[in-house]
mmCIF file of C-alpha atoms in Angstrom:
data_model
loop_
_atom_site.group_PDB
_atom_site.id
_atom_site.type_symbol
_atom_site.label_atom_id
_atom_site.label_comp_id
_atom_site.label_asym_id
_atom_site.label_seq_id
_atom_site.Cartn_x
_atom_site.Cartn_y
_atom_site.Cartn_z
ATOM 1 C CA MET A 1 18.892 3.028 -4.586
ATOM 2 C CA ASN A 2 18.486 -0.759 -4.540
ATOM 3 C CA LYS A 3 15.431 -2.458 -3.819
ATOM 4 C CA VAL A 4 16.987 -3.905 0.125
ATOM 5 C CA GLU A 5 17.259 0.294 0.682
ATOM 6 C CA PHE A 6 14.259 1.192 -0.880
ATOM 7 C CA THR A 7 12.219 -1.043 1.248
ATOM 8 C CA ALA A 8 13.906 0.013 4.415
ATOM 9 C CA ARG A 9 12.834 3.736 3.214
ATOM 10 C CA LEU A 10 9.381 2.642 2.475
ATOM 11 C CA SER A 11 9.071 0.876 5.455
ATOM 12 C CA GLN A 12 9.883 4.173 7.691
ATOM 13 C CA TRP A 13 7.316 6.187 5.299
ATOM 14 C CA LEU A 14 4.485 3.559 5.856
ATOM 15 C CA LEU A 15 5.402 3.655 9.660
ATOM 16 C CA GLU A 16 5.121 7.698 9.545
ATOM 17 C CA PHE A 17 1.491 7.605 7.220
ATOM 18 C CA MET A 18 0.502 5.083 9.976
ATOM 19 C CA ASN A 19 1.569 6.996 12.978
ATOM 20 C CA THR A 20 0.318 10.345 11.276
ATOM 21 C CA ASN A 21 -3.162 8.743 10.737
ATOM 22 C CA TYR A 22 -3.892 6.241 12.950
ATOM 23 C CA SER A 23 -1.870 6.481 16.299
ATOM 24 C CA SER A 24 -4.814 7.703 17.989
ATOM 25 C CA ASP A 25 -7.104 4.443 17.843
ATOM 26 C CA TYR A 26 -4.952 1.835 16.780
ATOM 27 C CA ASN A 27 -1.479 0.331 17.894
ATOM 28 C CA ILE A 28 0.703 0.224 14.820
ATOM 29 C CA GLU A 29 3.050 -2.419 13.243
ATOM 30 C CA VAL A 30 5.291 -2.528 9.730
ATOM 31 C CA LEU A 31 6.170 -5.983 8.910
ATOM 32 C CA SER A 32 8.722 -7.036 5.659
ATOM 33 C CA PRO A 33 7.431 -10.538 5.140
ATOM 34 C CA ALA A 34 9.780 -12.711 4.048
ATOM 35 C CA SER A 35 6.939 -15.503 3.346
ATOM 36 C CA ASN A 36 3.422 -15.739 2.601
ATOM 37 C CA ILE A 37 0.982 -13.556 4.591
ATOM 38 C CA SER A 38 -0.728 -16.827 5.933
ATOM 39 C CA LYS A 39 2.837 -18.450 7.166
ATOM 40 C CA ILE A 40 3.769 -15.608 9.463
ATOM 41 C CA ALA A 41 3.284 -16.064 13.257
ATOM 42 C CA ASN A 42 2.129 -12.959 14.322
ATOM 43 C CA GLU A 43 -0.774 -12.793 16.844
ATOM 44 C CA TRP A 44 -2.481 -9.592 15.486
ATOM 45 C CA LEU A 45 -2.673 -11.396 12.014
ATOM 46 C CA LYS A 46 -4.206 -14.173 13.245
ATOM 47 C CA ARG A 47 -7.290 -12.176 14.730
ATOM 48 C CA ILE A 48 -8.078 -11.588 11.147
ATOM 49 C CA ASP A 49 -10.792 -13.750 9.548
ATOM 50 C CA GLY A 50 -9.657 -15.652 6.610
ATOM 51 C CA TYR A 51 -5.600 -14.824 7.460
ATOM 52 C CA THR A 52 -4.778 -18.430 6.502
ATOM 53 C CA SER A 53 -5.887 -18.426 2.861
ATOM 54 C CA PHE A 54 -3.576 -15.290 2.385
ATOM 55 C CA ASP A 55 -1.276 -17.629 0.363
ATOM 56 C CA PHE A 56 0.539 -14.369 -0.833
ATOM 57 C CA SER A 57 3.302 -12.095 -0.321
ATOM 58 C CA VAL A 58 3.922 -8.288 -0.396
ATOM 59 C CA ASP A 59 6.848 -6.308 0.239
ATOM 60 C CA LEU A 60 5.985 -4.372 3.358
ATOM 61 C CA LEU A 61 2.327 -5.299 5.543
ATOM 62 C CA GLY A 62 1.219 -2.461 8.095
ATOM 63 C CA LEU A 63 -0.676 -3.942 10.753
ATOM 64 C CA LEU A 64 -3.417 -1.696 12.588
ATOM 65 C CA GLU A 65 -4.853 -2.951 16.436
ATOM 66 C CA ASN A 66 -7.847 -0.998 16.956
ATOM 67 C CA LYS A 67 -7.301 -0.155 20.698
ATOM 68 C CA TYR A 68 -10.643 -0.574 21.942
ATOM 69 C CA THR A 69 -11.861 -3.098 19.965
ATOM 70 C CA MET A 70 -8.722 -5.287 19.193
ATOM 71 C CA ALA A 71 -9.965 -5.597 15.659
ATOM 72 C CA VAL A 72 -6.987 -5.633 13.249
ATOM 73 C CA GLU A 73 -6.760 -3.944 9.749
ATOM 74 C CA VAL A 74 -3.961 -4.370 7.249
ATOM 75 C CA ILE A 75 -2.318 -2.062 4.972
ATOM 76 C CA LEU A 76 -0.430 -3.666 1.775
ATOM 77 C CA LEU A 77 2.527 -2.126 -0.001
ATOM 78 C CA ASN A 78 4.366 -3.518 -2.904
ATOM 79 C CA ARG A 79 7.194 -1.509 -4.208
ATOM 80 C CA SER A 80 9.432 -1.575 -7.354
ATOM 81 C CA VAL A 81 12.179 0.034 -8.701
ATOM 82 C CA SER A 82 11.243 -0.265 -12.205
ATOM 83 C CA ALA A 83 8.219 1.289 -13.575
ATOM 84 C CA ILE A 84 4.710 -0.143 -12.470
ATOM 85 C CA SER A 85 3.368 -2.359 -14.804
ATOM 86 C CA LEU A 86 -0.329 -3.265 -15.296
ATOM 87 C CA LYS A 87 0.793 -6.714 -13.971
ATOM 88 C CA GLU A 88 1.465 -5.128 -10.881
ATOM 89 C CA ILE A 89 -1.470 -3.175 -10.561
ATOM 90 C CA GLY A 90 -3.898 -6.364 -11.183
ATOM 91 C CA VAL A 91 -1.806 -8.192 -8.479
ATOM 92 C CA MET A 92 -2.474 -5.618 -5.776
ATOM 93 C CA ASN A 93 -6.137 -5.551 -7.277
ATOM 94 C CA CYS A 94 -6.390 -9.131 -6.624
ATOM 95 C CA TYR A 95 -4.568 -8.944 -3.373
ATOM 96 C CA SER A 96 -6.944 -6.050 -2.121
ATOM 97 C CA LYS A 97 -10.206 -7.967 -3.158
ATOM 98 C CA LEU A 98 -9.581 -10.738 -1.011
ATOM 99 C CA VAL A 99 -7.896 -8.954 2.173
ATOM 100 C CA LYS A 100 -10.049 -5.698 2.210
ATOM 101 C CA PRO A 101 -7.181 -3.508 3.378
ATOM 102 C CA LYS A 102 -7.714 -0.206 4.848
ATOM 103 C CA HIS A 103 -5.035 1.107 2.503
ATOM 104 C CA ALA A 104 -3.124 -0.565 -0.586
ATOM 105 C CA PHE A 105 -0.281 1.408 -2.340
ATOM 106 C CA ILE A 106 1.996 0.714 -4.986
ATOM 107 C CA VAL A 107 5.490 2.591 -4.906
ATOM 108 C CA SER A 108 7.913 3.012 -7.777
ATOM 109 C CA LEU A 109 11.140 4.655 -8.057
ATOM 110 C CA LYS A 110 10.385 5.192 -11.820
ATOM 111 C CA GLY A 111 6.633 5.678 -11.536
ATOM 112 C CA LEU A 112 4.194 4.951 -14.308
ATOM 113 C CA PRO A 113 5.052 4.578 -17.994
ATOM 114 C CA GLU A 114 3.625 6.990 -20.354
ATOM 115 C CA GLU A 115 0.969 4.760 -21.851
ATOM 116 C CA ILE A 116 -0.004 3.538 -18.190
ATOM 117 C CA ASN A 117 -0.123 7.160 -17.238
ATOM 118 C CA LEU A 118 -2.309 7.793 -20.280
ATOM 119 C CA ILE A 119 -4.703 4.925 -19.374
ATOM 120 C CA LEU A 120 -5.237 6.217 -15.784
ATOM 121 C CA LEU A 121 -5.651 9.917 -16.806
ATOM 122 C CA ASN A 122 -9.046 8.445 -18.140
ATOM 123 C CA SER A 123 -11.068 8.550 -15.303
ATOM 124 C CA GLU A 124 -13.728 5.277 -16.108
ATOM 125 C CA LEU A 125 -10.128 3.244 -16.842
ATOM 126 C CA GLU A 126 -8.931 4.600 -13.254
ATOM 127 C CA LYS A 127 -11.609 3.259 -11.557
ATOM 128 C CA LYS A 128 -11.810 -0.232 -13.328
ATOM 129 C CA LEU A 129 -8.079 -0.393 -12.390
ATOM 130 C CA LEU A 130 -7.670 1.149 -8.929
ATOM 131 C CA LYS A 131 -10.972 1.055 -7.287
ATOM 132 C CA ILE A 132 -11.579 -2.296 -5.151
ATOM 133 C CA SER A 133 -14.787 -1.046 -3.302
ATOM 134 C CA ASP A 134 -16.448 2.077 -1.941
ATOM 135 C CA GLY A 135 -13.641 3.809 0.286
ATOM 136 C CA LEU A 136 -11.016 1.565 -1.004
ATOM 137 C CA ASN A 137 -8.346 2.516 -4.003
ATOM 138 C CA ILE A 138 -5.245 1.235 -4.884
ATOM 139 C CA ASN A 139 -2.581 4.514 -4.633
ATOM 140 C CA VAL A 140 -0.079 4.328 -7.272
ATOM 141 C CA PHE A 141 3.017 6.542 -6.948
ATOM 142 C CA LYS A 142 6.442 7.515 -7.891
ATOM 143 C CA TRP A 143 8.747 7.946 -5.144
ATOM 144 C CA ASN A 144 11.136 11.269 -5.351
ATOM 145 C CA GLU A 145 14.707 10.057 -4.209
ATOM 146 C CA GLU A 146 16.134 13.404 -4.422
ATOM 147 C CA HIS A 147 13.894 14.835 -1.392
ATOM 148 C CA ASP A 148 13.198 11.655 0.027
ATOM 149 C CA CYS A 149 9.507 11.553 -0.518
ATOM 150 C CA VAL A 150 6.103 10.731 -2.164
ATOM 151 C CA ASP A 151 5.821 12.776 -5.763
ATOM 152 C CA LEU A 152 2.531 14.280 -4.989
ATOM 153 C CA MET A 153 2.366 14.800 -8.967
ATOM 154 C CA THR A 154 2.583 11.064 -9.689
ATOM 155 C CA VAL A 155 -0.239 9.892 -7.274
ATOM 156 C CA PHE A 156 -3.222 7.826 -8.806
ATOM 157 C CA PRO A 157 -6.073 8.230 -7.885
ATOM 158 C CA ILE A 158 -5.598 11.860 -8.329
ATOM 159 C CA ASN A 159 -8.337 12.990 -5.749
ATOM 160 C CA LEU A 160 -7.034 11.117 -3.295
ATOM 161 C CA ARG A 161 -3.306 13.163 -3.048
ATOM 162 C CA GLY A 162 -4.443 14.983 0.047
ATOM 163 C CA ILE A 163 -4.011 11.571 1.578
ATOM 164 C CA PHE A 164 -0.229 12.134 1.358
ATOM 165 C CA ILE A 165 0.343 15.971 2.726
#
C-alpha cells in the first residue's frame, strides 16, 4: 500500500472510529489537510481558540463539533509507511501539547522498530513519551494490511488497547 492509499484507508477508519465513539453527541468531519492547520478554511476550526497559531500539518484531522454547545475538538493522526521513529513520536507530542486533541494517533504499516518497542515496554519511559496530560495519550500502532484493521498487539499505551475493540 502506498502513502495515498494508506491515507485514504486511514481516513475511512478514522471516520468509523469517530462515528462509533462520538456520533451521538458530535457532528463529525475528517480532513486530509494539504497545508498547515492554521490555513484551512473551515468554519469549525475557526471556533478553536488559537487555531491561527497551528502552523503545522498532520496527515489527517478529525473534527468533532458538539451538537449542543457547538464547541469543536480535534483528533490528530499521522501515518507512515515505514516504521515509527522517536522523531515522529516527538513531533506528535509537541503538536498534542499545543492543540490538546481528543485523540492523537501515529499509525504505521511497519509498526515500531524493536528498539522503540523495548523503550515503550518500560512504563515510565512510555509515560514520558506518550502521555500528554491526564486523559490524553498518543496512541501508536501498526495497521494490519492483510486484515485491514488495527493490529491490537502493537497498540501503545498497552492499557488503552480497549478503545480499538
